[in-house]
PDB file of C-alpha atoms in Angstrom:
ATOM      1  CA  MET T   1     -18.360 -27.188   5.354  1.00 77.00           C
ATOM      2  CA  GLY T   2     -20.175 -28.632   8.346  1.00 73.00           C
ATOM      3  CA  ASN T   3     -16.901 -30.501   9.250  1.00 85.00           C
ATOM      4  CA  LEU T   4     -14.891 -27.327   8.486  1.00 84.00           C
ATOM      5  CA  ALA T   5     -17.222 -25.550  11.071  1.00 87.00           C
ATOM      6  CA  SER T   6     -16.705 -28.248  13.726  1.00 86.00           C
ATOM      7  CA  VAL T   7     -12.866 -27.869  13.300  1.00 84.00           C
ATOM      8  CA  LEU T   8     -13.007 -24.165  13.672  1.00 84.00           C
ATOM      9  CA  ASP T   9     -15.344 -24.558  16.790  1.00 86.00           C
ATOM     10  CA  GLU T  10     -12.580 -27.055  18.188  1.00 85.00           C
ATOM     11  CA  LEU T  11      -9.742 -24.675  17.584  1.00 84.00           C
ATOM     12  CA  LEU T  12     -11.606 -21.484  18.890  1.00 85.00           C
ATOM     13  CA  ALA T  13     -12.391 -23.324  22.261  1.00 87.00           C
ATOM     14  CA  PRO T  14      -9.088 -23.270  24.001  1.00 85.00           C
ATOM     15  CA  ASP T  15      -7.826 -19.927  25.436  1.00 88.00           C
ATOM     16  CA  PRO T  16      -4.645 -18.804  23.397  1.00 88.00           C
ATOM     17  CA  ARG T  17      -3.393 -17.290  26.508  1.00 88.00           C
ATOM     18  CA  ASP T  18      -2.949 -20.870  27.995  1.00 88.00           C
ATOM     19  CA  LEU T  19      -0.557 -21.799  25.341  1.00 86.00           C
ATOM     20  CA  PRO T  20       3.360 -21.101  25.774  1.00 90.00           C
ATOM     21  CA  GLY T  21       4.912 -18.668  23.366  1.00 90.00           C
ATOM     22  CA  PRO T  22       6.679 -21.341  21.151  1.00 92.00           C
ATOM     23  CA  ALA T  23       3.443 -23.311  20.769  1.00 90.00           C
ATOM     24  CA  LEU T  24       1.261 -20.248  20.236  1.00 92.00           C
ATOM     25  CA  ALA T  25       3.640 -19.140  17.422  1.00 94.00           C
ATOM     26  CA  ALA T  26       3.345 -22.455  15.713  1.00 93.00           C
ATOM     27  CA  GLU T  27      -0.300 -22.374  15.929  1.00 91.00           C
ATOM     28  CA  ILE T  28      -0.490 -18.865  14.372  1.00 93.00           C
ATOM     29  CA  THR T  29       1.792 -20.111  11.535  1.00 94.00           C
ATOM     30  CA  GLU T  30      -0.257 -22.931  10.809  1.00 93.00           C
ATOM     31  CA  GLY T  31      -3.571 -21.088  11.205  1.00 92.00           C
ATOM     32  CA  ARG T  32      -2.262 -18.275   8.711  1.00 94.00           C
ATOM     33  CA  ARG T  33      -1.412 -21.157   6.166  1.00 95.00           C
ATOM     34  CA  GLN T  34      -4.714 -22.790   6.548  1.00 94.00           C
ATOM     35  CA  ALA T  35      -6.487 -19.384   6.070  1.00 95.00           C
ATOM     36  CA  ASN T  36      -4.513 -18.918   2.798  1.00 96.00           C
ATOM     37  CA  ARG T  37      -5.831 -22.368   1.664  1.00 96.00           C
ATOM     38  CA  LEU T  38      -9.441 -21.050   2.469  1.00 96.00           C
ATOM     39  CA  ASP T  39      -8.820 -18.029   0.308  1.00 96.00           C
ATOM     40  CA  GLY T  40      -7.784 -20.427  -2.532  1.00 97.00           C
ATOM     41  CA  LEU T  41     -10.846 -22.286  -1.997  1.00 96.00           C
ATOM     42  CA  TYR T  42     -13.034 -19.298  -2.092  1.00 96.00           C
ATOM     43  CA  LEU T  43     -11.418 -17.893  -5.239  1.00 97.00           C
ATOM     44  CA  LYS T  44     -11.792 -21.445  -7.094  1.00 96.00           C
ATOM     45  CA  GLN T  45     -15.363 -21.569  -6.079  1.00 96.00           C
ATOM     46  CA  LEU T  46     -16.002 -18.003  -7.119  1.00 96.00           C
ATOM     47  CA  ALA T  47     -14.391 -18.445 -10.498  1.00 96.00           C
ATOM     48  CA  VAL T  48     -16.706 -21.490 -11.237  1.00 96.00           C
ATOM     49  CA  PHE T  49     -19.673 -19.569  -9.857  1.00 95.00           C
ATOM     50  CA  ASP T  50     -18.979 -16.678 -12.011  1.00 95.00           C
ATOM     51  CA  ARG T  51     -18.589 -18.732 -15.245  1.00 94.00           C
ATOM     52  CA  SER T  52     -21.959 -20.565 -14.401  1.00 93.00           C
ATOM     53  CA  GLY T  53     -23.798 -17.272 -14.786  1.00 92.00           C
ATOM     54  CA  ALA T  54     -25.834 -18.222 -11.706  1.00 90.00           C
ATOM     55  CA  ALA T  55     -25.687 -14.505 -10.407  1.00 90.00           C
ATOM     56  CA  GLN T  56     -27.009 -12.965 -13.724  1.00 86.00           C
ATOM     57  CA  ALA T  57     -30.739 -13.322 -13.316  1.00 82.00           C
ATOM     58  CA  ASP T  58     -31.272 -11.864  -9.680  1.00 86.00           C
ATOM     59  CA  HIS T  59     -28.072  -9.539  -9.551  1.00 90.00           C
ATOM     60  CA  GLY T  60     -26.865  -8.770 -13.021  1.00 91.00           C
ATOM     61  CA  SER T  61     -23.171  -9.772 -12.242  1.00 94.00           C
ATOM     62  CA  THR T  62     -21.068 -11.706  -9.791  1.00 95.00           C
ATOM     63  CA  GLN T  63     -19.675  -8.479  -8.404  1.00 95.00           C
ATOM     64  CA  ALA T  64     -23.178  -7.343  -7.520  1.00 95.00           C
ATOM     65  CA  TRP T  65     -23.899 -10.698  -6.019  1.00 95.00           C
ATOM     66  CA  ALA T  66     -20.849 -10.542  -3.813  1.00 95.00           C
ATOM     67  CA  ARG T  67     -21.747  -7.187  -2.544  1.00 95.00           C
ATOM     68  CA  ALA T  68     -25.408  -8.225  -1.768  1.00 93.00           C
ATOM     69  CA  THR T  69     -24.761 -11.664  -0.323  1.00 94.00           C
ATOM     70  CA  LEU T  70     -21.308 -11.588   0.930  1.00 94.00           C
ATOM     71  CA  ARG T  71     -21.690  -7.885   2.015  1.00 95.00           C
ATOM     72  CA  LEU T  72     -18.492  -6.829   0.381  1.00 94.00           C
ATOM     73  CA  ASP T  73     -17.894  -3.281  -0.475  1.00 95.00           C
ATOM     74  CA  PRO T  74     -17.780  -2.559  -4.389  1.00 94.00           C
ATOM     75  CA  ARG T  75     -13.991  -2.447  -4.612  1.00 93.00           C
ATOM     76  CA  ARG T  76     -13.503  -5.769  -2.743  1.00 94.00           C
ATOM     77  CA  ALA T  77     -16.165  -7.667  -4.723  1.00 95.00           C
ATOM     78  CA  SER T  78     -14.773  -6.291  -7.882  1.00 95.00           C
ATOM     79  CA  ARG T  79     -11.116  -7.231  -6.755  1.00 95.00           C
ATOM     80  CA  ASP T  80     -12.141 -10.722  -5.937  1.00 96.00           C
ATOM     81  CA  VAL T  81     -14.062 -11.576  -8.988  1.00 96.00           C
ATOM     82  CA  HIS T  82     -11.408 -10.352 -11.359  1.00 96.00           C
ATOM     83  CA  LEU T  83      -8.655 -12.140  -9.249  1.00 96.00           C
ATOM     84  CA  ALA T  84     -10.692 -15.544  -9.356  1.00 97.00           C
ATOM     85  CA  ARG T  85     -10.964 -15.059 -13.144  1.00 96.00           C
ATOM     86  CA  ASP T  86      -7.124 -14.228 -13.568  1.00 96.00           C
ATOM     87  CA  LEU T  87      -6.095 -17.222 -11.506  1.00 96.00           C
ATOM     88  CA  ALA T  88      -8.570 -19.668 -13.034  1.00 96.00           C
ATOM     89  CA  ASP T  89      -7.920 -18.556 -16.761  1.00 94.00           C
ATOM     90  CA  GLY T  90      -4.133 -18.042 -16.629  1.00 93.00           C
ATOM     91  CA  LEU T  91      -2.245 -18.581 -13.487  1.00 96.00           C
ATOM     92  CA  PRO T  92      -2.666 -22.277 -12.543  1.00 96.00           C
ATOM     93  CA  LEU T  93       0.678 -22.378 -10.458  1.00 97.00           C
ATOM     94  CA  THR T  94      -0.443 -19.251  -8.516  1.00 97.00           C
ATOM     95  CA  MET T  95      -3.766 -20.869  -7.662  1.00 97.00           C
ATOM     96  CA  ALA T  96      -2.245 -24.010  -6.591  1.00 97.00           C
ATOM     97  CA  ALA T  97       0.239 -22.264  -4.264  1.00 97.00           C
ATOM     98  CA  LEU T  98      -2.492 -20.303  -2.805  1.00 97.00           C
ATOM     99  CA  CYS T  99      -4.724 -23.398  -2.263  1.00 96.00           C
ATOM    100  CA  ASP T 100      -1.562 -25.077  -0.690  1.00 96.00           C
ATOM    101  CA  GLY T 101      -1.247 -22.276   1.605  1.00 96.00           C
ATOM    102  CA  ARG T 102       2.214 -21.505   0.529  1.00 96.00           C
ATOM    103  CA  ILE T 103       1.500 -17.911  -0.633  1.00 97.00           C
ATOM    104  CA  SER T 104      -1.139 -15.421   0.349  1.00 96.00           C
ATOM    105  CA  LEU T 105      -4.134 -13.713  -1.270  1.00 96.00           C
ATOM    106  CA  GLU T 106      -2.101 -10.464  -1.427  1.00 96.00           C
ATOM    107  CA  HIS T 107       0.860 -12.271  -3.162  1.00 97.00           C
ATOM    108  CA  ALA T 108      -1.676 -13.747  -5.757  1.00 97.00           C
ATOM    109  CA  GLN T 109      -2.975 -10.327  -6.423  1.00 97.00           C
ATOM    110  CA  VAL T 110       0.503  -8.960  -7.156  1.00 96.00           C
ATOM    111  CA  ILE T 111       1.109 -11.703  -9.727  1.00 97.00           C
ATOM    112  CA  ALA T 112      -2.340 -11.204 -11.163  1.00 97.00           C
ATOM    113  CA  SER T 113      -1.663  -7.558 -11.653  1.00 94.00           C
ATOM    114  CA  ILE T 114       0.730  -7.986 -14.605  1.00 94.00           C
ATOM    115  CA  ARG T 115      -1.645 -10.379 -16.460  1.00 94.00           C
ATOM    116  CA  GLY T 116      -2.734  -8.495 -19.651  1.00 90.00           C
ATOM    117  CA  ILE T 117       0.400  -6.263 -19.376  1.00 90.00           C
ATOM    118  CA  VAL T 118       2.782  -8.922 -20.490  1.00 91.00           C
ATOM    119  CA  SER T 119       2.030 -11.583 -22.953  1.00 91.00           C
ATOM    120  CA  ASP T 120       0.365 -14.714 -21.697  1.00 92.00           C
ATOM    121  CA  ALA T 121       3.263 -16.841 -23.133  1.00 93.00           C
ATOM    122  CA  TYR T 122       5.766 -14.594 -21.118  1.00 93.00           C
ATOM    123  CA  LEU T 123       3.617 -14.673 -18.038  1.00 94.00           C
ATOM    124  CA  ALA T 124       3.372 -18.512 -18.229  1.00 94.00           C
ATOM    125  CA  ALA T 125       7.270 -18.711 -18.413  1.00 94.00           C
ATOM    126  CA  CYS T 126       7.677 -16.271 -15.462  1.00 95.00           C
ATOM    127  CA  GLU T 127       5.046 -17.701 -13.205  1.00 96.00           C
ATOM    128  CA  PRO T 128       7.182 -20.527 -11.701  1.00 96.00           C
ATOM    129  CA  HIS T 129       9.605 -18.096 -10.573  1.00 96.00           C
ATOM    130  CA  LEU T 130       7.156 -15.376  -9.338  1.00 97.00           C
ATOM    131  CA  VAL T 131       5.409 -18.104  -7.471  1.00 97.00           C
ATOM    132  CA  ASP T 132       8.778 -19.044  -5.886  1.00 97.00           C
ATOM    133  CA  ALA T 133       9.589 -15.486  -5.023  1.00 97.00           C
ATOM    134  CA  ALA T 134       6.259 -15.171  -3.389  1.00 97.00           C
ATOM    135  CA  THR T 135       7.026 -18.064  -0.865  1.00 97.00           C
ATOM    136  CA  TRP T 136       9.778 -15.947   0.805  1.00 96.00           C
ATOM    137  CA  LYS T 137       9.277 -12.369  -0.104  1.00 96.00           C
ATOM    138  CA  THR T 138       6.429 -10.082   1.210  1.00 96.00           C
ATOM    139  CA  PRO T 139       3.868  -8.623  -1.308  1.00 95.00           C
ATOM    140  CA  HIS T 140       5.606  -5.442  -1.344  1.00 93.00           C
ATOM    141  CA  GLU T 141       8.799  -7.022  -2.149  1.00 94.00           C
ATOM    142  CA  LEU T 142       7.107  -9.177  -4.728  1.00 96.00           C
ATOM    143  CA  ARG T 143       5.940  -5.951  -6.475  1.00 92.00           C
ATOM    144  CA  LYS T 144       9.534  -5.042  -7.004  1.00 91.00           C
ATOM    145  CA  VAL T 145       9.861  -8.234  -9.016  1.00 94.00           C
ATOM    146  CA  THR T 146       6.866  -7.963 -11.111  1.00 93.00           C
ATOM    147  CA  ALA T 147       8.068  -4.509 -11.853  1.00 89.00           C
ATOM    148  CA  HIS T 148      11.352  -6.077 -13.412  1.00 90.00           C
ATOM    149  CA  VAL T 149       9.257  -8.485 -15.246  1.00 91.00           C
ATOM    150  CA  VAL T 150       7.248  -5.711 -16.753  1.00 89.00           C
ATOM    151  CA  HIS T 151      10.236  -3.528 -17.597  1.00 87.00           C
ATOM    152  CA  SER T 152      12.003  -6.366 -19.262  1.00 87.00           C
ATOM    153  CA  HIS T 153       9.195  -7.560 -21.543  1.00 86.00           C
ATOM    154  CA  ARG T 154       7.187  -4.373 -22.059  1.00 85.00           C
ATOM    155  CA  PRO T 155       9.565  -1.396 -21.362  1.00 83.00           C
ATOM    156  CA  ASP T 156       6.925   0.967 -23.271  1.00 83.00           C
ATOM    157  CA  LYS T 157       4.424  -0.049 -20.710  1.00 78.00           C
ATOM    158  CA  ALA T 158       6.852   0.678 -17.939  1.00 74.00           C
ATOM    159  CA  ALA T 159       7.446   4.153 -19.311  1.00 76.00           C
ATOM    160  CA  ARG T 160       3.936   4.650 -19.467  1.00 78.00           C
ATOM    161  CA  ASN T 161       3.505   3.719 -15.808  1.00 78.00           C
ATOM    162  CA  GLU T 162       6.309   6.141 -14.871  1.00 82.00           C
ATOM    163  CA  GLN T 163       4.525   9.013 -16.622  1.00 87.00           C
ATOM    164  CA  ASP T 164       1.193   8.176 -14.985  1.00 86.00           C
ATOM    165  CA  ASP T 165       3.090   8.223 -11.547  1.00 86.00           C
ATOM    166  CA  TYR T 166       4.676  11.584 -12.320  1.00 90.00           C
ATOM    167  CA  ALA T 167       1.182  12.973 -13.596  1.00 91.00           C
ATOM    168  CA  ALA T 168      -0.148  11.892 -10.125  1.00 90.00           C
ATOM    169  CA  ARG T 169       2.108  13.893  -8.075  1.00 93.00           C
ATOM    170  CA  SER T 170       0.645  16.452  -5.621  1.00 95.00           C
ATOM    171  CA  LEU T 171       0.999  18.312  -2.418  1.00 92.00           C
ATOM    172  CA  HIS T 172      -1.674  19.843  -0.211  1.00 94.00           C
ATOM    173  CA  ALA T 173      -0.641  21.985   2.902  1.00 89.00           C
ATOM    174  CA  SER T 174      -3.162  24.081   5.019  1.00 89.00           C
ATOM    175  CA  THR T 175      -3.356  25.569   8.372  1.00 85.00           C
ATOM    176  CA  THR T 176      -5.814  24.573  11.143  1.00 85.00           C
ATOM    177  CA  ILE T 177      -7.854  27.315  13.135  1.00 81.00           C
ATOM    178  CA  GLY T 178      -5.107  26.909  15.889  1.00 80.00           C
ATOM    179  CA  GLY T 179      -2.485  27.726  13.490  1.00 81.00           C
ATOM    180  CA  MET T 180      -1.014  24.141  13.172  1.00 88.00           C
ATOM    181  CA  GLY T 181       0.207  23.164   9.734  1.00 89.00           C
ATOM    182  CA  VAL T 182      -1.155  19.957   8.286  1.00 92.00           C
ATOM    183  CA  GLY T 183      -0.600  18.511   4.692  1.00 93.00           C
ATOM    184  CA  ASN T 184      -0.132  15.360   2.552  1.00 94.00           C
ATOM    185  CA  PHE T 185       1.782  14.548  -0.595  1.00 93.00           C
ATOM    186  CA  THR T 186       2.012  12.064  -3.278  1.00 94.00           C
ATOM    187  CA  LEU T 187       5.316  11.618  -5.229  1.00 91.00           C
ATOM    188  CA  HIS T 188       6.491   9.452  -8.231  1.00 87.00           C
ATOM    189  CA  PRO T 189       9.097   7.034  -7.131  1.00 85.00           C
ATOM    190  CA  ALA T 190      12.074   9.191  -8.426  1.00 86.00           C
ATOM    191  CA  GLY T 191      10.850  12.215  -6.426  1.00 90.00           C
ATOM    192  CA  MET T 192      10.100  10.139  -3.458  1.00 90.00           C
ATOM    193  CA  GLU T 193      13.826   8.880  -3.739  1.00 90.00           C
ATOM    194  CA  LEU T 194      14.932  12.506  -3.992  1.00 90.00           C
ATOM    195  CA  PHE T 195      12.800  13.591  -0.842  1.00 92.00           C
ATOM    196  CA  LEU T 196      13.939  10.733   1.375  1.00 92.00           C
ATOM    197  CA  ALA T 197      17.515  11.141   0.612  1.00 93.00           C
ATOM    198  CA  ALA T 198      17.286  14.779   1.986  1.00 93.00           C
ATOM    199  CA  LEU T 199      14.992  13.978   4.839  1.00 94.00           C
ATOM    200  CA  HIS T 200      16.936  11.156   6.095  1.00 93.00           C
ATOM    201  CA  ALA T 201      20.171  13.380   6.137  1.00 93.00           C
ATOM    202  CA  CYS T 202      18.188  16.009   8.093  1.00 93.00           C
ATOM    203  CA  SER T 203      16.469  13.828  10.518  1.00 93.00           C
ATOM    204  CA  ARG T 204      19.171  11.687  11.996  1.00 91.00           C
ATOM    205  CA  PRO T 205      18.810  11.233  15.753  1.00 92.00           C
ATOM    206  CA  VAL T 206      21.636  13.072  17.896  1.00 90.00           C
ATOM    207  CA  THR T 207      23.151  12.134  21.263  1.00 90.00           C
ATOM    208  CA  GLY T 208      20.481  12.313  23.950  1.00 92.00           C
ATOM    209  CA  ASP T 209      17.600  12.582  21.572  1.00 92.00           C
ATOM    210  CA  ASP T 210      14.214  12.000  22.957  1.00 94.00           C
ATOM    211  CA  ARG T 211      12.134  12.889  19.865  1.00 93.00           C
ATOM    212  CA  THR T 212       9.915  10.321  18.212  1.00 95.00           C
ATOM    213  CA  PRO T 213      10.855   9.295  14.715  1.00 93.00           C
ATOM    214  CA  ALA T 214       7.745  11.283  13.530  1.00 94.00           C
ATOM    215  CA  GLN T 215       9.042  14.290  15.422  1.00 95.00           C
ATOM    216  CA  ARG T 216      12.476  13.983  13.829  1.00 95.00           C
ATOM    217  CA  ARG T 217      11.254  13.661  10.378  1.00 95.00           C
ATOM    218  CA  ALA T 218       9.114  16.924  11.110  1.00 95.00           C
ATOM    219  CA  ASP T 219      12.191  18.702  12.314  1.00 94.00           C
ATOM    220  CA  GLY T 220      14.132  17.392   9.380  1.00 95.00           C
ATOM    221  CA  LEU T 221      11.637  18.887   6.936  1.00 94.00           C
ATOM    222  CA  LEU T 222      11.978  22.233   8.675  1.00 94.00           C
ATOM    223  CA  THR T 223      15.585  21.987   8.451  1.00 93.00           C
ATOM    224  CA  MET T 224      15.541  21.276   4.805  1.00 92.00           C
ATOM    225  CA  ALA T 225      13.272  24.463   4.234  1.00 90.00           C
ATOM    226  CA  GLU T 226      15.609  26.328   6.401  1.00 90.00           C
ATOM    227  CA  LEU T 227      18.788  25.359   4.350  1.00 89.00           C
ATOM    228  CA  VAL T 228      16.975  26.202   1.067  1.00 86.00           C
ATOM    229  CA  LEU T 229      15.770  29.608   2.331  1.00 84.00           C
ATOM    230  CA  ASN T 230      19.101  30.534   3.879  1.00 86.00           C
ATOM    231  CA  GLY T 231      20.943  29.249   0.638  1.00 83.00           C
ATOM    232  CA  GLY T 232      19.800  32.088  -1.368  1.00 75.00           C
ATOM    233  CA  THR T 233      18.964  30.119  -4.240  1.00 78.00           C
ATOM    234  CA  LEU T 234      15.261  30.344  -4.427  1.00 77.00           C
ATOM    235  CA  PRO T 235      13.631  32.461  -7.094  1.00 79.00           C
ATOM    236  CA  THR T 236      12.057  35.957  -5.943  1.00 76.00           C
ATOM    237  CA  ARG T 237       8.698  36.620  -5.587  1.00 73.00           C
ATOM    238  CA  GLY T 238       7.900  40.163  -6.714  1.00 67.00           C
ATOM    239  CA  GLY T 239      11.394  41.032  -6.672  1.00 68.00           C
ATOM    240  CA  VAL T 240      11.594  40.204  -2.804  1.00 72.00           C
ATOM    241  CA  LYS T 241      13.757  37.209  -1.623  1.00 76.00           C
ATOM    242  CA  PRO T 242      11.504  34.313   0.040  1.00 75.00           C
ATOM    243  CA  HIS T 243      11.595  34.613   3.639  1.00 77.00           C
ATOM    244  CA  VAL T 244       9.469  34.119   6.783  1.00 78.00           C
ATOM    245  CA  SER T 245       7.118  37.107   7.678  1.00 82.00           C
ATOM    246  CA  VAL T 246       5.878  38.358  11.186  1.00 85.00           C
ATOM    247  CA  VAL T 247       3.274  41.205  11.267  1.00 88.00           C
ATOM    248  CA  ALA T 248       3.258  42.995  14.612  1.00 89.00           C
ATOM    249  CA  ASN T 249       2.378  46.536  15.902  1.00 88.00           C
ATOM    250  CA  LEU T 250       4.640  48.428  18.204  1.00 92.00           C
ATOM    251  CA  ALA T 251       2.744  47.508  21.308  1.00 89.00           C
ATOM    252  CA  THR T 252       3.129  43.897  20.618  1.00 89.00           C
ATOM    253  CA  MET T 253       6.886  44.207  19.920  1.00 89.00           C
ATOM    254  CA  THR T 254       7.375  46.151  23.292  1.00 90.00           C
ATOM    255  CA  GLY T 255       5.275  43.689  25.199  1.00 88.00           C
ATOM    256  CA  ALA T 256       2.679  46.230  26.230  1.00 89.00           C
ATOM    257  CA  ASP T 257      -0.256  45.085  28.317  1.00 89.00           C
ATOM    258  CA  GLY T 258      -3.230  44.466  26.115  1.00 87.00           C
ATOM    259  CA  ALA T 259      -1.323  44.181  23.092  1.00 87.00           C
ATOM    260  CA  PRO T 260      -2.639  41.959  20.284  1.00 87.00           C
ATOM    261  CA  ALA T 261      -0.991  38.847  18.901  1.00 86.00           C
ATOM    262  CA  ALA T 262       1.267  39.050  15.990  1.00 85.00           C
ATOM    263  CA  ASP T 263       0.332  37.250  12.598  1.00 83.00           C
ATOM    264  CA  TYR T 264       2.711  35.080  10.218  1.00 79.00           C
ATOM    265  CA  GLY T 265       2.618  36.107   6.737  1.00 77.00           C
ATOM    266  CA  HIS T 266       0.661  32.962   5.738  1.00 71.00           C
ATOM    267  CA  GLY T 267      -2.245  33.573   8.223  1.00 69.00           C
ATOM    268  CA  ALA T 268      -1.408  31.739  11.564  1.00 73.00           C
ATOM    269  CA  THR T 269      -1.663  33.956  14.670  1.00 78.00           C
TER     270      THR T 269
END
C-alpha cells in the first residue's frame, strides 16, 4: 500500500488544468478503470476478513467493524459486506472483471442482486453474458438484463416483484404556507409508463418556447388535469361534478378598496 500511496501522490501533484482536453479525458478514463480495480481489491480483502472472523471479538460483525473503522453508514457497510460475500462465494467472473477494471462496483451490485433469486447453476450459466453486458451497458441498462434473466428462470418471483411494486405505489400532495403546491409520488413500472405517455404528449415544446423542461412537465401535468376535468368523465362527489372552486365575497369580486383575498376550495389564498 505504501507504493500505491506514492503513485497516487505522484498523480495528484500535477494540476489537471494544465492538460489538454484529449489527454485529460484519457487520464480520467484510465483513472476510473484503476479505481474500479481498487474497489475489486477492497471487496476481495473484505471477503477474506469477514470469513476470518477477525471482527467478531471487538465489534460483533464485519458490518459493525466497517461502520466503526471505515466510518461507513450502516446501509453502505451492509451492502459492501454482502456484496463481498456474493462475489467471493458465487460470482468469480464478476469479481475478476471488477478487479480488472472492466466493470464498476455498481455493475457488480446489479449482477449480485439476483443471486439467491435464480438458482446457482442458472446464474453460473448466465454470468459470462451478464459480465459481457456490464462492459458496455450502464448499471441502469444492466438491471433490465437481469430483470429478463429473473423473468425467464423465475417467473413466479418476477410476478411477486410486480405485486410488491404495485403495493408500494403512493402519491403525496400538499400546499405550502404561501399556497404553492408540492408533492411526490411512487408508481409501479406499468403505472409510470402510463403517466409518462400522457405527460410527454402534454408537455411538448412549442415554437418559441422559453420554458425549462421542468416547467413544461409542470404545465403538462396541469393540462392533463384540465383535459380530465373538462371531459366530464370523472365521478361526482356528493352529486356535484368535480370543479375548481374559488370563494370570494362581493367586495372582492368588484375590486373594492380594502377587500379581502379570495380562497381556493382546497385552501390556498
